Short mmCIF file of C-alpha atoms in Angstrom, two decimals:
data_model
loop_
_atom_site.label_atom_id
_atom_site.label_comp_id
_atom_site.label_asym_id
_atom_site.label_seq_id
_atom_site.Cartn_x
_atom_site.Cartn_y
_atom_site.Cartn_z
CA MET F 25 109.10 35.21 61.80
CA LYS F 26 108.97 37.07 65.12
CA LYS F 27 112.63 38.11 64.73
CA GLU F 28 111.98 39.51 61.21
CA ILE F 29 109.09 41.64 62.48
CA THR F 30 111.24 43.02 65.31
CA LEU F 31 114.02 43.99 62.91
CA LEU F 32 111.52 45.62 60.57
CA ALA F 33 110.12 47.68 63.44
CA ILE F 34 113.58 48.86 64.47
CA SER F 35 114.38 49.77 60.87
CA MET F 36 111.20 51.84 60.56
CA PHE F 37 111.92 53.54 63.92
CA VAL F 38 115.35 54.74 62.79
CA ALA F 39 114.19 55.67 59.31
CA THR F 40 111.53 58.00 60.62
CA GLY F 41 114.08 59.73 62.89
CA ILE F 42 111.84 59.50 65.96
CA ASN F 43 114.13 60.06 68.97
CA ALA F 44 117.00 58.72 66.93
CA GLN F 45 120.30 59.88 68.48
CA GLN F 46 123.00 59.82 65.79
CA GLU F 47 126.50 60.13 67.25
CA LEU F 48 129.71 60.35 65.25
CA THR F 49 133.22 59.96 66.68
CA VAL F 50 136.13 61.29 64.63
CA THR F 51 139.64 60.23 65.61
CA HIS F 52 141.93 63.12 64.71
CA THR F 53 145.41 61.82 63.91
CA THR F 54 146.84 64.47 61.58
CA ALA F 55 146.66 68.22 62.13
CA GLY F 56 144.88 69.91 59.23
CA ALA F 57 143.32 66.69 57.96
CA MET F 58 139.96 67.01 59.71
CA GLU F 59 137.87 67.12 56.53
CA ALA F 60 139.19 63.79 55.28
CA GLU F 61 138.86 62.24 58.73
CA ILE F 62 135.24 63.34 59.02
CA ASN F 63 134.42 61.96 55.57
CA ALA F 64 136.02 58.63 56.46
CA ALA F 65 134.08 58.41 59.72
CA LEU F 66 130.80 59.29 58.02
CA GLY F 67 131.09 56.74 55.27
CA THR F 68 127.71 56.69 53.55
CA THR F 69 125.94 58.51 56.40
CA GLY F 70 124.88 62.06 55.63
CA ALA F 71 126.26 64.83 57.84
CA GLU F 72 122.73 66.11 58.36
CA GLU F 73 121.90 62.88 60.22
CA ILE F 74 124.48 63.54 62.95
CA GLN F 75 123.30 65.10 66.21
CA THR F 76 126.43 64.65 68.34
CA LEU F 77 129.97 65.05 67.02
CA ILE F 78 132.86 63.81 69.17
CA ILE F 79 136.43 64.75 68.30
CA ASN F 80 139.28 62.79 69.89
CA GLY F 81 142.79 61.74 68.93
CA ASP F 82 146.37 62.82 69.57
CA ALA F 83 146.74 65.52 66.88
CA ASN F 84 146.16 69.17 67.73
CA VAL F 85 142.93 70.64 66.40
CA THR F 86 143.97 73.60 64.24
CA TYR F 87 142.13 76.61 62.85
CA GLU F 88 141.77 74.74 59.54
CA ASP F 89 140.36 71.72 61.36
CA CYS F 90 137.74 73.87 63.08
CA SER F 91 136.81 75.40 59.74
CA ALA F 92 136.40 71.92 58.27
CA ILE F 93 134.05 70.95 61.11
CA ALA F 94 131.94 74.07 60.60
CA ALA F 95 131.78 73.57 56.84
CA LYS F 96 130.67 69.96 57.19
CA PHE F 97 128.01 70.62 59.85
CA PRO F 98 126.52 74.05 59.04
CA THR F 99 122.90 73.31 59.93
CA ILE F 100 120.85 73.00 63.10
CA SER F 101 120.86 69.20 62.80
CA LEU F 102 124.05 68.97 64.88
CA LYS F 103 123.09 69.64 68.50
CA LYS F 104 126.30 68.89 70.40
CA LEU F 105 129.97 69.48 69.63
CA ASP F 106 132.06 67.39 72.02
CA LEU F 107 135.71 68.50 72.15
CA GLY F 108 136.23 67.02 75.60
CA THR F 109 138.89 64.58 74.44
CA ALA F 110 140.37 66.78 71.71
CA LYS F 111 143.87 68.26 71.86
CA PHE F 112 144.77 71.93 71.33
CA GLU F 113 148.21 73.46 70.95
CA ASN F 114 149.30 75.22 74.15
CA ASP F 115 145.93 74.29 75.67
CA SER F 116 144.33 77.10 73.68
CA THR F 117 141.51 76.92 71.17
CA PRO F 118 142.44 78.51 67.82
CA GLY F 119 141.93 82.25 67.53
CA ASN F 120 140.82 84.10 64.43
CA LYS F 121 143.11 84.63 61.48
CA GLU F 122 145.03 87.91 61.61
CA GLY F 123 142.85 90.73 60.35
CA ALA F 124 139.71 88.58 60.24
CA SER F 125 136.59 89.45 62.22
CA THR F 126 135.27 85.89 62.21
CA GLY F 127 136.31 82.85 64.23
CA ALA F 128 137.62 79.37 63.57
CA PHE F 129 134.13 77.84 63.36
CA ASP F 130 132.81 80.54 61.02
CA ILE F 131 129.96 79.76 58.63
CA LYS F 132 129.46 82.69 56.26
CA GLY F 133 129.82 85.25 59.05
CA ASN F 134 128.03 83.19 61.68
CA GLY F 135 128.99 80.39 64.04
CA MET F 136 127.81 76.81 64.28
CA GLN F 137 124.23 76.21 65.39
CA VAL F 138 124.92 73.64 68.11
CA GLU F 139 123.17 73.89 71.48
CA GLU F 140 126.02 72.45 73.57
CA VAL F 141 129.82 72.49 73.46
CA VAL F 142 132.10 70.33 75.61
CA LEU F 143 135.65 71.58 76.24
CA PRO F 144 138.61 69.51 77.44
CA ALA F 145 139.81 69.52 81.02
CA GLY F 146 143.08 71.43 81.27
CA LEU F 147 142.18 74.05 78.67
CA LYS F 148 143.80 77.38 79.58
CA VAL F 149 142.72 79.82 76.88
CA ILE F 150 139.68 80.26 74.67
CA GLY F 151 141.07 82.03 71.65
CA PRO F 152 139.67 85.17 70.02
CA ARG F 153 136.25 84.63 68.39
CA THR F 154 136.43 80.83 68.72
CA PHE F 155 132.71 80.47 69.45
CA ARG F 156 131.57 83.75 67.92
CA LYS F 157 127.86 83.77 67.03
CA PHE F 158 127.10 80.30 68.32
CA SER F 159 123.64 81.81 68.64
CA LYS F 160 121.83 78.65 69.76
CA MET F 161 124.45 77.51 72.29
CA LYS F 162 122.87 77.22 75.74
CA LYS F 163 125.50 75.13 77.49
CA ILE F 164 129.30 75.06 77.62
CA ASN F 165 131.60 73.79 80.35
CA LEU F 166 134.37 76.22 81.26
CA PRO F 167 137.25 74.26 82.86
CA ASN F 168 138.66 75.57 86.14
CA THR F 169 142.06 75.72 84.43
CA LEU F 170 140.98 78.61 82.19
CA VAL F 171 143.04 81.77 82.70
CA LYS F 172 142.01 83.82 79.67
CA LEU F 173 138.93 84.48 77.57
CA GLY F 174 140.10 85.88 74.26
CA GLU F 175 138.54 88.82 72.47
CA GLY F 176 135.03 88.15 71.24
CA CYS F 177 135.15 84.43 72.03
CA PHE F 178 131.44 84.40 72.94
CA THR F 179 130.26 87.45 71.00
CA GLY F 180 126.72 86.97 69.72
CA CYS F 181 126.05 83.85 71.80
CA GLY F 182 122.54 85.10 72.41
CA SER F 183 121.21 81.96 74.12
CA LEU F 184 124.08 81.52 76.59
CA ASP F 185 123.54 82.20 80.31
CA LEU F 186 126.41 81.35 82.66
CA GLU F 187 125.98 81.35 86.42
CA LYS F 188 129.69 81.29 87.20
CA LEU F 189 133.08 81.87 85.60
CA PRO F 190 136.17 79.79 86.51
CA GLU F 191 137.80 80.94 89.74
CA GLY F 192 141.28 80.91 88.21
CA LEU F 193 140.37 83.27 85.38
CA LYS F 194 142.81 86.18 85.07
CA THR F 195 141.85 87.99 81.87
CA ILE F 196 138.61 88.90 80.11
CA GLU F 197 139.37 90.66 76.85
CA GLY F 198 137.09 92.91 74.83
CA TYR F 199 133.74 91.82 73.40
CA VAL F 200 133.86 88.46 75.21
CA PHE F 201 130.15 88.36 76.09
CA TYR F 202 129.02 91.17 73.81
CA GLN F 203 125.39 90.59 72.76
CA ALA F 204 125.10 87.46 74.89
CA TYR F 205 121.54 88.61 75.46
CA ALA F 206 120.50 85.76 77.77
CA MET F 207 123.34 86.39 80.25
CA LYS F 208 121.59 87.34 83.48
CA SER F 209 122.56 84.76 86.12
CA LEU F 210 126.19 85.85 86.63
CA GLU F 211 126.38 87.64 89.99
CA GLU F 212 130.12 87.90 90.58
CA LEU F 213 133.36 88.06 88.67
CA PRO F 214 136.31 85.81 89.59
CA ALA F 215 138.28 87.38 92.42
CA GLY F 216 141.60 86.87 90.64
CA LEU F 217 140.82 88.96 87.56
CA GLU F 218 143.52 91.53 86.88
CA GLY F 219 144.54 94.24 84.44
CA VAL F 220 142.05 95.57 81.90
CA LEU F 221 138.46 94.39 81.84
CA GLY F 222 137.94 94.54 78.10
CA ALA F 223 135.81 96.99 76.16
CA LEU F 224 132.22 95.80 75.60
CA SER F 225 133.09 92.63 77.54
CA PHE F 226 129.59 92.44 79.07
CA ALA F 227 127.77 94.94 76.86
CA GLN F 228 124.12 94.17 76.12
CA THR F 229 123.89 91.52 78.81
CA SER F 230 121.96 91.66 82.08
CA VAL F 231 124.66 90.43 84.47
CA ALA F 232 124.12 91.47 88.09
CA ILE F 233 127.60 91.81 89.56
CA SER F 234 128.12 93.94 92.67
CA TYR F 235 131.89 94.46 92.73
CA ILE F 236 134.86 94.84 90.41
CA PRO F 237 137.73 92.57 91.54
CA GLU F 238 140.61 94.30 93.30
CA GLY F 239 143.15 93.45 90.59
CA ILE F 240 141.29 95.30 87.83
CA THR F 241 143.15 98.46 86.81
CA GLU F 242 140.90 99.61 83.97
CA ILE F 243 137.29 99.12 82.93
CA GLY F 244 137.12 99.31 79.15
CA SER F 245 134.73 101.40 77.09
CA SER F 246 131.12 100.15 77.18
CA ALA F 247 132.15 97.19 79.34
CA PHE F 248 128.71 97.13 81.01
CA ASN F 249 126.80 99.18 78.45
CA ALA F 250 123.25 97.92 78.85
CA ASN F 251 121.99 99.67 75.72
CA THR F 252 118.37 98.46 75.51
CA ARG F 253 118.78 95.31 77.63
CA PRO F 254 117.05 94.91 81.02
CA VAL F 255 119.44 96.56 83.50
CA SER F 256 120.66 94.79 86.60
CA LEU F 257 123.49 96.66 88.35
CA THR F 258 122.19 98.23 91.57
CA SER F 259 125.20 98.52 93.88
CA LEU F 260 128.84 98.55 92.84
CA THR F 261 132.10 98.36 94.77
CA MET F 262 135.42 99.27 93.16
CA TYR F 263 138.93 99.23 94.60
CA GLU F 264 142.18 101.14 94.87
CA LYS F 265 143.97 99.72 91.83
CA LEU F 266 141.23 100.88 89.46
CA ALA F 267 142.86 103.79 87.62
CA LYS F 268 140.66 104.26 84.56
CA ILE F 269 137.02 103.91 83.51
CA GLY F 270 136.28 104.13 79.79
CA SER F 271 133.61 105.84 77.74
CA ASN F 272 130.04 104.56 78.29
CA ALA F 273 131.37 101.88 80.64
CA PHE F 274 128.09 101.80 82.58
CA LYS F 275 125.76 103.37 80.04
CA ASN F 276 122.04 102.99 80.77
CA GLN F 277 122.53 101.05 84.02
CA LYS F 278 119.56 103.01 85.31
CA MET F 279 119.04 100.91 88.45
CA LEU F 280 122.45 101.83 89.85
CA ASN F 281 121.77 103.21 93.35
CA ASP F 282 125.19 103.49 94.96
CA ILE F 283 128.89 103.16 94.31
CA GLU F 284 131.61 102.46 96.83
CA LEU F 285 134.94 103.62 95.46
CA ASN F 286 137.91 102.75 97.64
CA ARG F 287 140.40 105.27 96.23
CA MET F 288 141.68 108.51 97.71
CA THR F 289 141.77 110.04 94.21
CA PRO F 290 139.17 109.53 91.48
CA PRO F 291 140.10 107.14 88.68
CA GLU F 292 140.54 108.74 85.27
CA THR F 293 136.96 108.67 84.01
CA THR F 294 135.31 109.96 80.86
CA GLU F 295 132.34 112.22 81.53
CA ASP F 296 130.05 109.89 79.58
CA ALA F 297 130.96 106.77 81.57
CA PHE F 298 127.54 106.80 83.23
CA THR F 299 125.42 108.10 80.34
CA GLY F 300 121.71 107.47 80.79
CA ILE F 301 121.90 107.35 84.60
CA GLU F 302 120.39 110.07 86.79
CA LEU F 303 123.63 110.71 88.67
CA GLY F 304 122.07 113.01 91.24
CA LYS F 305 120.30 109.97 92.67
CA VAL F 306 123.44 107.83 92.85
CA ILE F 307 125.11 107.74 96.27
CA LEU F 308 128.90 107.77 96.07
CA TYR F 309 130.79 106.45 99.10
CA ILE F 310 134.44 107.50 99.18
CA PRO F 311 137.29 107.43 101.72
CA LYS F 312 137.25 110.06 104.43
CA GLY F 313 139.45 112.97 103.39
CA SER F 314 138.95 112.49 99.65
CA ARG F 315 135.83 114.61 99.17
CA ALA F 316 137.66 117.60 97.64
CA ALA F 317 139.28 115.43 94.98
CA TYR F 318 135.96 113.91 93.90
CA GLU F 319 134.04 117.18 94.01
CA ALA F 320 136.56 118.65 91.57
CA VAL F 321 135.91 116.30 88.64
CA ALA F 322 132.99 115.00 86.59
CA PRO F 323 131.14 112.72 86.58
CA TRP F 324 131.82 112.07 90.28
CA ASN F 325 130.87 115.58 91.35
CA GLN F 326 127.38 115.01 89.92
CA MET F 327 126.68 112.24 92.43
CA ASP F 328 125.48 112.45 96.02
CA ILE F 329 128.86 112.22 97.75
CA TYR F 330 129.40 110.82 101.25
CA ASP F 331 132.71 110.34 103.02
CA VAL F 332 132.76 106.68 103.95
CA LEU F 333 131.68 106.20 107.53
CA GLU F 334 134.53 105.42 109.88
CA PRO F 335 134.58 101.63 110.12
CA PRO F 336 133.69 100.60 113.69
CA THR F 337 137.11 99.06 114.38
CA GLY F 338 139.34 100.73 111.81
CA ILE F 339 138.64 98.00 109.32
CA GLU F 340 140.90 97.43 106.36
CA ASN F 341 140.99 94.68 103.77
CA THR F 342 144.28 93.17 104.94
CA GLU F 343 143.83 89.58 106.03
CA ILE F 344 140.94 88.48 103.84
CA THR F 345 140.97 89.69 100.24
CA ALA F 346 138.68 89.41 97.24
CA ILE F 347 135.43 89.21 99.16
CA GLY F 348 132.21 88.82 97.27
CA ILE F 349 128.69 89.01 98.63
CA TYR F 350 125.61 88.22 96.61
CA PRO F 351 122.96 89.08 95.90
CA ASN F 352 123.50 92.74 96.74
CA PRO F 353 121.03 94.27 97.48
CA VAL F 354 119.69 91.28 99.41
CA VAL F 355 116.11 90.38 100.33
CA ASN F 356 116.20 87.11 102.27
CA THR F 357 119.51 85.23 102.12
CA ILE F 358 123.04 86.47 101.58
CA SER F 359 126.09 84.43 100.48
CA ILE F 360 129.75 85.25 101.04
CA SER F 361 132.48 84.31 98.57
CA VAL F 362 136.16 84.31 99.59
CA GLN F 363 139.25 82.54 98.32
CA ASP F 364 139.79 80.63 101.58
CA ALA F 365 136.64 80.03 103.61
CA ALA F 366 138.67 78.42 106.39
CA MET F 367 140.09 81.85 107.28
CA ILE F 368 136.70 83.12 108.40
CA LYS F 369 136.26 82.63 112.14
CA SER F 370 133.55 85.18 112.91
CA ILE F 371 130.98 87.21 111.02
CA LYS F 372 129.06 90.22 112.30
CA ILE F 373 126.46 92.46 110.71
CA ILE F 374 126.84 96.08 111.82
CA ASP F 375 124.45 98.94 111.14
CA LEU F 376 125.39 102.51 110.26
CA ALA F 377 125.44 103.49 113.91
CA GLY F 378 128.19 100.95 114.58
CA THR F 379 125.89 98.56 116.46
CA VAL F 380 126.27 94.81 115.99
CA VAL F 381 122.79 93.69 114.97
CA LYS F 382 123.54 90.09 114.11
CA ASN F 383 126.26 87.51 114.81
CA LEU F 384 126.57 84.82 112.17
CA HIS F 385 128.20 81.42 112.55
CA PRO F 386 130.29 80.31 109.55
CA GLU F 387 130.53 76.64 110.49
CA GLY F 388 129.74 74.63 107.35
CA THR F 389 128.09 77.42 105.36
CA LEU F 390 128.62 80.93 104.07
CA THR F 391 124.96 81.50 103.22
CA PHE F 392 122.81 83.20 105.85
CA ASP F 393 119.23 84.29 106.43
CA VAL F 394 118.98 88.07 106.87
CA SER F 395 115.27 88.44 106.20
CA ASP F 396 114.72 89.81 109.72
CA LEU F 397 116.92 92.88 109.13
CA VAL F 398 115.30 96.27 108.67
CA ASN F 399 115.82 97.65 105.17
CA GLY F 400 118.92 99.80 104.85
CA MET F 401 122.71 99.74 104.51
CA TYR F 402 124.92 97.48 106.65
CA PHE F 403 128.53 96.38 107.04
CA LEU F 404 129.40 92.69 106.99
CA GLN F 405 132.45 92.31 109.26
CA LEU F 406 134.72 89.28 108.99
CA ASN F 407 137.19 88.35 111.75
CA ASP F 408 136.91 91.85 113.28
CA ASP F 409 139.27 93.29 110.64
CA THR F 410 137.59 93.18 107.22
CA THR F 411 134.29 94.64 106.06
CA VAL F 412 132.16 94.88 102.99
CA LYS F 413 129.02 96.95 102.54
CA PHE F 414 125.63 95.55 101.54
CA ILE F 415 122.07 96.80 101.25
CA LYS F 416 119.02 95.05 102.68
CA LYS F 417 115.78 95.53 100.76
#
């Protein structure tokens, strides 16, 4: 009798759905056959009862397979889509069909309503629009093997906030994080990014980056267009290879205080690249001897131009490349990001007069307390031959 009562209690517990965690595993054995495989795995269970969907198997998950998943689980009942053991052709999630504005997981113009997505280790590319309008997605693992984020792959993911992007990432195409409204924790871009940073790639986010990686040659139109979002860019460093800045690239980034542009000639820049910013209050630091070139063209000639101060020891970025410091401006603690931390043997903080005001010791950490510094601009000098500027607030 006691056993019967226990079974009855368990049955009632599941029936009411209280804390019930329904998990479905689908073994994908034939490309394009996902719908039939899901139906077989479900049996008599309703799709609306499933909270976690796991896809595994040896067959590649195709565009049609993704569409079948989305069609079968269109509601908010499914919380987690686990593709961690799934296979994708060429280690790339399916992109959108040619000419289509929607992605593989499209549901009548929107994406799936899951809160978490798990991607497989070894994935190299997230295809165009794959996770477009996954509006409730708060969590996704981005494997360190990723080299490319395809156009619009996270467009409209309004609940997503990533603190870091994979270090090996090379390409961010257009619209990647467009309207990812919750994005505010990202403070630096991967040092190895190269080529064009896509149009609207971070538009209508609140990312707080302080430098554009050295390999970037073009910043696309509206790449950091804040529109009506809370603005976050305060100090920005850009490098020699940057040859072009597109229309409205930094529109409405009204907190932008200073720009360090390490080019002897201005990059080709549309006059509206900084629309909505009071340019007369933006300090522009440029190489000594380049003032005439910058004073000759808008919008640079609308800024408060300063020839870059002569580095105390003729510093050039030769030995250590792709340096990141964050946050910048800094209040209490500052962190240094480099590709090879073992190369750093000494760190000095130097004020504008060329005086060493602080010696830092990099043993075991690249995060340091600078709360005792007087507010102002400083140079962080690494190994006596590389510097990067930061502001103490």
